[in-house]
Amino acid sequence: MNLTVSEENYIKAIFHLQQAEGNVSTNQLAASLHTKPASVTDMLKKLTHKSLLEYEPYQGVRLGKEGKKQALSIVRKHRLWEFFLVDKLQFGWDEVHDVAEELEHISSKKLVDKLDAYLGFPKFDPHGDPIPDSNGIMATIRQFNLIDVKPKVVVEVCSVGSQSAELLELLRHKNIGIGTELQIIRKFEFDHSVEISVKNKPTITISQQLAQALFVKLV
Amino acid sequence: MNLTVSEENYIKAIFHLQQAEGNVSTNQLAASLHTKPASVTDMLKKLTHKSLLEYEPYQGVRLGKEGKKQALSIVRKHRLWEFFLVDKLQFGWDEVHDVAEELEHISSKKLVDKLDAYLGFPKFDPHGDPIPDSNGIMATIRQFNLIDVKPKVVVEVCSVGSQSAELLELLRHKNIGIGTELQIIRKFEFDHSVEISVKNKPTITISQQLAQALFVKLV
DNA sequence: AATTATTTTTAGGTAAATCTAAATAATTTA
DNA sequence: TAAATTATTTAGATTTACCTAAAAATAATT
Ligand SMILES: [Mn+2]
Ligand SMILES: [Mn+2]
Ligand SMILES: [Mn+2]
Ligand SMILES: [Mn+2]
């Protein structure tokens, strides 16, 4: 099954939009891929013909078994390359996404598996997202949205809700990253902002939007 | 100047075919790129329009200043990635060419320069070919074709004439690689085969074709 | 020099991935 | 439930990188 770069990008986008179960809509895909709904319809037909998708006109789409397998392979490559860029080449975690977006399409399976070994079989990428192993299996950790955590509970940031440059810039400014330990001091009803305390630092206040973009685990 | 993968492959092919001076023919390019002469003509027009080439219909083509710069950047990426694959990921030197053929098209300049630094600014790739630095400058060593070397002179293999799997397989079998020290014992007129002695090993005979594919330097 | 062979270009077409505009289906609102 | 709105698909074009077949230019042979 040889896929073009475009086909791979569609498969990956469906994978990411298709949380839990439920179908992904044409418009969602068009927005996520910065393309037009008409183009999406064309591609969905093609990928369905290749037995990668389950698609009914007007009813949205979901990945089939083979599509899921392909998606995991692309995600694996994306996250391994991100890890490589940060761990070996000293990129910042906020700079790696676009480069990985290209590297994920390099096709050699041998390359990916050797890279994995060279990196020491990492389980999470620099954004805290789990890296599928060569069988497509990835670690799952109980993670919570920071906005839902009770005050006083000590937690550690383990992933972020998006890879947007804006979010990562803000986190860098506030000195928050994957692995940062913190606890909620109090929540403000008015704007749902949250006062937090990062280990050994003065407390700071973060917006509702930022708290919703942070995922944490218990320490 | 943003080039497509196809455009980059043409630029690189012209660079490699354009030894010293003299123009590259349409047919040469078609053979080298596994495409048809008619397709080459189309692409030459496009790249000329982009001011990368100097091209006169029926007179062949050569790289212009900007084309040369682009070519060196692609060659730099190709050879750095080959070095990475062999030095860090333990690929064999005969396995890296096809993967590098894909990796060379990753566009991030920052990635290439960081990779270069991470690898310790290597001067030669695993096949003995020089790696251009970030300004496009590459080391030149006096190298000779083995077929032209006089008997008794001790030389060291420093590059190979092609990256073909067949050649590399044969070299692996004969235990000859970059860095191998050897000397010519005698040459046979009949078939131009050459008897050589590799340090501490029984002498072996290699064919004219193989001797022509080996480039060496004085030690 | 004339003929033949080779090389290169032109003409016209295809497949992939996109687009805009128009038509149709599904959903929401009044 | 009928009308209005929104989502999706269809129809018809465009661009890129190829292709084959035919024409034209160049090179090699008699
Ligand atoms: Mn991508
Ligand atoms: Mn990531
Ligand atoms: Mn290439
Ligand atoms: Mn090489």
PDB file of N, CA and C in Angstrom, chain B residues 6-63:
ATOM      1  N   SER B   6      10.495  17.242  -7.971  1.00  0.00           N
ATOM      2  CA  SER B   6      10.901  16.967  -9.350  1.00  0.00           C
ATOM      3  C   SER B   6      11.936  17.966  -9.841  1.00  0.00           C
ATOM      4  N   GLU B   7      11.670  19.231  -9.614  1.00  0.00           N
ATOM      5  CA  GLU B   7      12.615  20.262 -10.037  1.00  0.00           C
ATOM      6  C   GLU B   7      13.982  20.020  -9.390  1.00  0.00           C
ATOM      7  N   GLU B   8      13.984  19.694  -8.100  1.00  0.00           N
ATOM      8  CA  GLU B   8      15.248  19.440  -7.410  1.00  0.00           C
ATOM      9  C   GLU B   8      15.983  18.253  -8.022  1.00  0.00           C
ATOM     10  N   ASN B   9      15.228  17.210  -8.381  1.00  0.00           N
ATOM     11  CA  ASN B   9      15.892  16.047  -8.969  1.00  0.00           C
ATOM     12  C   ASN B   9      16.525  16.385 -10.324  1.00  0.00           C
ATOM     13  N   TYR B  10      15.869  17.227 -11.103  1.00  0.00           N
ATOM     14  CA  TYR B  10      16.470  17.660 -12.371  1.00  0.00           C
ATOM     15  C   TYR B  10      17.745  18.468 -12.131  1.00  0.00           C
ATOM     16  N   ILE B  11      17.660  19.429 -11.220  1.00  0.00           N
ATOM     17  CA  ILE B  11      18.817  20.275 -10.930  1.00  0.00           C
ATOM     18  C   ILE B  11      20.010  19.417 -10.493  1.00  0.00           C
ATOM     19  N   LYS B  12      19.734  18.455  -9.625  1.00  0.00           N
ATOM     20  CA  LYS B  12      20.812  17.602  -9.129  1.00  0.00           C
ATOM     21  C   LYS B  12      21.387  16.738 -10.248  1.00  0.00           C
ATOM     22  N   ALA B  13      20.508  16.198 -11.101  1.00  0.00           N
ATOM     23  CA  ALA B  13      20.978  15.356 -12.201  1.00  0.00           C
ATOM     24  C   ALA B  13      21.871  16.158 -13.148  1.00  0.00           C
ATOM     25  N   ILE B  14      21.467  17.386 -13.454  1.00  0.00           N
ATOM     26  CA  ILE B  14      22.298  18.221 -14.333  1.00  0.00           C
ATOM     27  C   ILE B  14      23.650  18.468 -13.669  1.00  0.00           C
ATOM     28  N   PHE B  15      23.609  18.786 -12.381  1.00  0.00           N
ATOM     29  CA  PHE B  15      24.855  19.009 -11.638  1.00  0.00           C
ATOM     30  C   PHE B  15      25.809  17.825 -11.775  1.00  0.00           C
ATOM     31  N   HIS B  16      25.290  16.622 -11.615  1.00  0.00           N
ATOM     32  CA  HIS B  16      26.155  15.444 -11.658  1.00  0.00           C
ATOM     33  C   HIS B  16      26.632  15.097 -13.069  1.00  0.00           C
ATOM     34  N   LEU B  17      25.795  15.379 -14.061  1.00  0.00           N
ATOM     35  CA  LEU B  17      26.184  15.053 -15.439  1.00  0.00           C
ATOM     36  C   LEU B  17      27.130  16.096 -16.026  1.00  0.00           C
ATOM     37  N   GLN B  18      27.039  17.288 -15.506  1.00  0.00           N
ATOM     38  CA  GLN B  18      27.796  18.404 -16.051  1.00  0.00           C
ATOM     39  C   GLN B  18      29.217  18.426 -15.498  1.00  0.00           C
ATOM     40  N   GLN B  19      30.008  17.418 -15.871  1.00  0.00           N
ATOM     41  CA  GLN B  19      31.396  17.372 -15.406  1.00  0.00           C
ATOM     42  C   GLN B  19      32.193  18.520 -16.018  1.00  0.00           C
ATOM     43  N   ALA B  20      33.004  19.177 -15.206  1.00  0.00           N
ATOM     44  CA  ALA B  20      33.834  20.306 -15.667  1.00  0.00           C
ATOM     45  C   ALA B  20      32.951  21.311 -16.406  1.00  0.00           C
ATOM     46  N   GLU B  21      33.203  21.499 -17.718  1.00  0.00           N
ATOM     47  CA  GLU B  21      32.289  22.351 -18.465  1.00  0.00           C
ATOM     48  C   GLU B  21      31.739  21.538 -19.635  1.00  0.00           C
ATOM     49  N   GLY B  22      30.909  22.147 -20.439  1.00  0.00           N
ATOM     50  CA  GLY B  22      30.227  21.395 -21.474  1.00  0.00           C
ATOM     51  C   GLY B  22      28.781  21.196 -21.080  1.00  0.00           C
ATOM     52  N   ASN B  23      27.916  21.095 -22.085  1.00  0.00           N
ATOM     53  CA  ASN B  23      26.484  21.032 -21.812  1.00  0.00           C
ATOM     54  C   ASN B  23      26.001  19.606 -21.614  1.00  0.00           C
ATOM     55  N   VAL B  24      24.867  19.484 -20.942  1.00  0.00           N
ATOM     56  CA  VAL B  24      24.237  18.190 -20.725  1.00  0.00           C
ATOM     57  C   VAL B  24      23.122  18.039 -21.749  1.00  0.00           C
ATOM     58  N   SER B  25      23.035  16.857 -22.372  1.00  0.00           N
ATOM     59  CA  SER B  25      22.032  16.666 -23.417  1.00  0.00           C
ATOM     60  C   SER B  25      20.700  16.194 -22.837  1.00  0.00           C
ATOM     61  N   THR B  26      19.668  16.442 -23.605  1.00  0.00           N
ATOM     62  CA  THR B  26      18.320  16.021 -23.230  1.00  0.00           C
ATOM     63  C   THR B  26      18.246  14.510 -22.987  1.00  0.00           C
ATOM     64  N   ASN B  27      18.860  13.745 -23.876  1.00  0.00           N
ATOM     65  CA  ASN B  27      18.820  12.288 -23.735  1.00  0.00           C
ATOM     66  C   ASN B  27      19.557  11.792 -22.499  1.00  0.00           C
ATOM     67  N   GLN B  28      20.695  12.406 -22.214  1.00  0.00           N
ATOM     68  CA  GLN B  28      21.429  12.038 -21.000  1.00  0.00           C
ATOM     69  C   GLN B  28      20.546  12.206 -19.773  1.00  0.00           C
ATOM     70  N   LEU B  29      19.876  13.358 -19.731  1.00  0.00           N
ATOM     71  CA  LEU B  29      19.014  13.635 -18.584  1.00  0.00           C
ATOM     72  C   LEU B  29      17.859  12.653 -18.510  1.00  0.00           C
ATOM     73  N   ALA B  30      17.269  12.361 -19.665  1.00  0.00           N
ATOM     74  CA  ALA B  30      16.143  11.428 -19.671  1.00  0.00           C
ATOM     75  C   ALA B  30      16.581  10.072 -19.140  1.00  0.00           C
ATOM     76  N   ALA B  31      17.758   9.610 -19.570  1.00  0.00           N
ATOM     77  CA  ALA B  31      18.255   8.316 -19.097  1.00  0.00           C
ATOM     78  C   ALA B  31      18.499   8.368 -17.597  1.00  0.00           C
ATOM     79  N   SER B  32      19.158   9.429 -17.148  1.00  0.00           N
ATOM     80  CA  SER B  32      19.533   9.522 -15.740  1.00  0.00           C
ATOM     81  C   SER B  32      18.316   9.634 -14.817  1.00  0.00           C
ATOM     82  N   LEU B  33      17.242  10.240 -15.319  1.00  0.00           N
ATOM     83  CA  LEU B  33      16.057  10.440 -14.476  1.00  0.00           C
ATOM     84  C   LEU B  33      14.963   9.407 -14.746  1.00  0.00           C
ATOM     85  N   HIS B  34      15.268   8.419 -15.607  1.00  0.00           N
ATOM     86  CA  HIS B  34      14.266   7.411 -15.968  1.00  0.00           C
ATOM     87  C   HIS B  34      12.985   8.063 -16.432  1.00  0.00           C
ATOM     88  N   THR B  35      13.132   8.981 -17.352  1.00  0.00           N
ATOM     89  CA  THR B  35      11.972   9.653 -17.907  1.00  0.00           C
ATOM     90  C   THR B  35      12.195   9.780 -19.417  1.00  0.00           C
ATOM     91  N   LYS B  36      11.274  10.426 -20.145  1.00  0.00           N
ATOM     92  CA  LYS B  36      11.396  10.501 -21.594  1.00  0.00           C
ATOM     93  C   LYS B  36      11.929  11.869 -22.021  1.00  0.00           C
ATOM     94  N   PRO B  37      12.632  11.912 -23.162  1.00  0.00           N
ATOM     95  CA  PRO B  37      13.184  13.184 -23.627  1.00  0.00           C
ATOM     96  C   PRO B  37      12.144  14.307 -23.702  1.00  0.00           C
ATOM     97  N   ALA B  38      10.930  13.976 -24.121  1.00  0.00           N
ATOM     98  CA  ALA B  38       9.906  15.022 -24.240  1.00  0.00           C
ATOM     99  C   ALA B  38       9.621  15.670 -22.886  1.00  0.00           C
ATOM    100  N   SER B  39       9.618  14.850 -21.834  1.00  0.00           N
ATOM    101  CA  SER B  39       9.373  15.385 -20.498  1.00  0.00           C
ATOM    102  C   SER B  39      10.519  16.281 -20.062  1.00  0.00           C
ATOM    103  N   VAL B  40      11.728  15.875 -20.429  1.00  0.00           N
ATOM    104  CA  VAL B  40      12.904  16.672 -20.074  1.00  0.00           C
ATOM    105  C   VAL B  40      12.814  18.057 -20.706  1.00  0.00           C
ATOM    106  N   THR B  41      12.473  18.080 -21.994  1.00  0.00           N
ATOM    107  CA  THR B  41      12.360  19.374 -22.672  1.00  0.00           C
ATOM    108  C   THR B  41      11.381  20.295 -21.927  1.00  0.00           C
ATOM    109  N   ASP B  42      10.223  19.741 -21.560  1.00  0.00           N
ATOM    110  CA  ASP B  42       9.251  20.547 -20.803  1.00  0.00           C
ATOM    111  C   ASP B  42       9.887  21.150 -19.555  1.00  0.00           C
ATOM    112  N   MET B  43      10.557  20.296 -18.793  1.00  0.00           N
ATOM    113  CA  MET B  43      11.104  20.754 -17.519  1.00  0.00           C
ATOM    114  C   MET B  43      12.239  21.758 -17.730  1.00  0.00           C
ATOM    115  N   LEU B  44      13.052  21.535 -18.757  1.00  0.00           N
ATOM    116  CA  LEU B  44      14.146  22.479 -19.023  1.00  0.00           C
ATOM    117  C   LEU B  44      13.583  23.873 -19.302  1.00  0.00           C
ATOM    118  N   LYS B  45      12.477  23.920 -20.052  1.00  0.00           N
ATOM    119  CA  LYS B  45      11.859  25.221 -20.311  1.00  0.00           C
ATOM    120  C   LYS B  45      11.409  25.874 -19.017  1.00  0.00           C
ATOM    121  N   LYS B  46      10.792  25.063 -18.164  1.00  0.00           N
ATOM    122  CA  LYS B  46      10.279  25.630 -16.907  1.00  0.00           C
ATOM    123  C   LYS B  46      11.423  26.167 -16.047  1.00  0.00           C
ATOM    124  N   LEU B  47      12.480  25.358 -15.919  1.00  0.00           N
ATOM    125  CA  LEU B  47      13.589  25.764 -15.043  1.00  0.00           C
ATOM    126  C   LEU B  47      14.367  26.939 -15.638  1.00  0.00           C
ATOM    127  N   THR B  48      14.407  27.007 -16.973  1.00  0.00           N
ATOM    128  CA  THR B  48      15.048  28.155 -17.608  1.00  0.00           C
ATOM    129  C   THR B  48      14.257  29.426 -17.291  1.00  0.00           C
ATOM    130  N   HIS B  49      12.938  29.288 -17.373  1.00  0.00           N
ATOM    131  CA  HIS B  49      12.068  30.415 -17.054  1.00  0.00           C
ATOM    132  C   HIS B  49      12.296  30.894 -15.619  1.00  0.00           C
ATOM    133  N   LYS B  50      12.643  29.959 -14.743  1.00  0.00           N
ATOM    134  CA  LYS B  50      12.930  30.318 -13.339  1.00  0.00           C
ATOM    135  C   LYS B  50      14.375  30.778 -13.150  1.00  0.00           C
ATOM    136  N   SER B  51      15.103  30.942 -14.251  1.00  0.00           N
ATOM    137  CA  SER B  51      16.490  31.433 -14.219  1.00  0.00           C
ATOM    138  C   SER B  51      17.454  30.527 -13.461  1.00  0.00           C
ATOM    139  N   LEU B  52      17.212  29.218 -13.533  1.00  0.00           N
ATOM    140  CA  LEU B  52      18.136  28.297 -12.875  1.00  0.00           C
ATOM    141  C   LEU B  52      19.116  27.693 -13.880  1.00  0.00           C
ATOM    142  N   LEU B  53      18.734  27.732 -15.157  1.00  0.00           N
ATOM    143  CA  LEU B  53      19.525  27.060 -16.191  1.00  0.00           C
ATOM    144  C   LEU B  53      19.886  28.008 -17.323  1.00  0.00           C
ATOM    145  N   GLU B  54      20.933  27.628 -18.063  1.00  0.00           N
ATOM    146  CA  GLU B  54      21.199  28.243 -19.350  1.00  0.00           C
ATOM    147  C   GLU B  54      20.944  27.182 -20.416  1.00  0.00           C
ATOM    148  N   TYR B  55      19.928  27.424 -21.200  1.00  0.00           N
ATOM    149  CA  TYR B  55      19.450  26.393 -22.127  1.00  0.00           C
ATOM    150  C   TYR B  55      19.151  26.985 -23.492  1.00  0.00           C
ATOM    151  N   GLU B  56      19.739  26.394 -24.541  1.00  0.00           N
ATOM    152  CA  GLU B  56      19.399  26.744 -25.916  1.00  0.00           C
ATOM    153  C   GLU B  56      18.811  25.493 -26.563  1.00  0.00           C
ATOM    154  N   PRO B  57      17.643  25.608 -27.185  1.00  0.00           N
ATOM    155  CA  PRO B  57      17.059  24.422 -27.839  1.00  0.00           C
ATOM    156  C   PRO B  57      18.081  23.736 -28.734  1.00  0.00           C
ATOM    157  N   TYR B  58      18.133  22.435 -28.646  1.00  0.00           N
ATOM    158  CA  TYR B  58      19.045  21.571 -29.424  1.00  0.00           C
ATOM    159  C   TYR B  58      20.506  21.660 -28.983  1.00  0.00           C
ATOM    160  N   GLN B  59      20.826  22.553 -28.056  1.00  0.00           N
ATOM    161  CA  GLN B  59      22.236  22.737 -27.676  1.00  0.00           C
ATOM    162  C   GLN B  59      22.555  22.227 -26.270  1.00  0.00           C
ATOM    163  N   GLY B  60      21.570  21.578 -25.626  1.00  0.00           N
ATOM    164  CA  GLY B  60      21.826  21.108 -24.273  1.00  0.00           C
ATOM    165  C   GLY B  60      21.730  22.215 -23.251  1.00  0.00           C
ATOM    166  N   VAL B  61      22.085  21.892 -22.031  1.00  0.00           N
ATOM    167  CA  VAL B  61      21.808  22.776 -20.909  1.00  0.00           C
ATOM    168  C   VAL B  61      22.961  22.754 -19.923  1.00  0.00           C
ATOM    169  N   ARG B  62      23.123  23.840 -19.195  1.00  0.00           N
ATOM    170  CA  ARG B  62      24.036  23.847 -18.048  1.00  0.00           C
ATOM    171  C   ARG B  62      23.405  24.656 -16.933  1.00  0.00           C
ATOM    172  N   LEU B  63      23.902  24.468 -15.721  1.00  0.00           N
ATOM    173  CA  LEU B  63      23.340  25.197 -14.587  1.00  0.00           C
ATOM    174  C   LEU B  63      23.768  26.656 -14.628  1.00  0.00           C
TER     175      LEU B  63
END
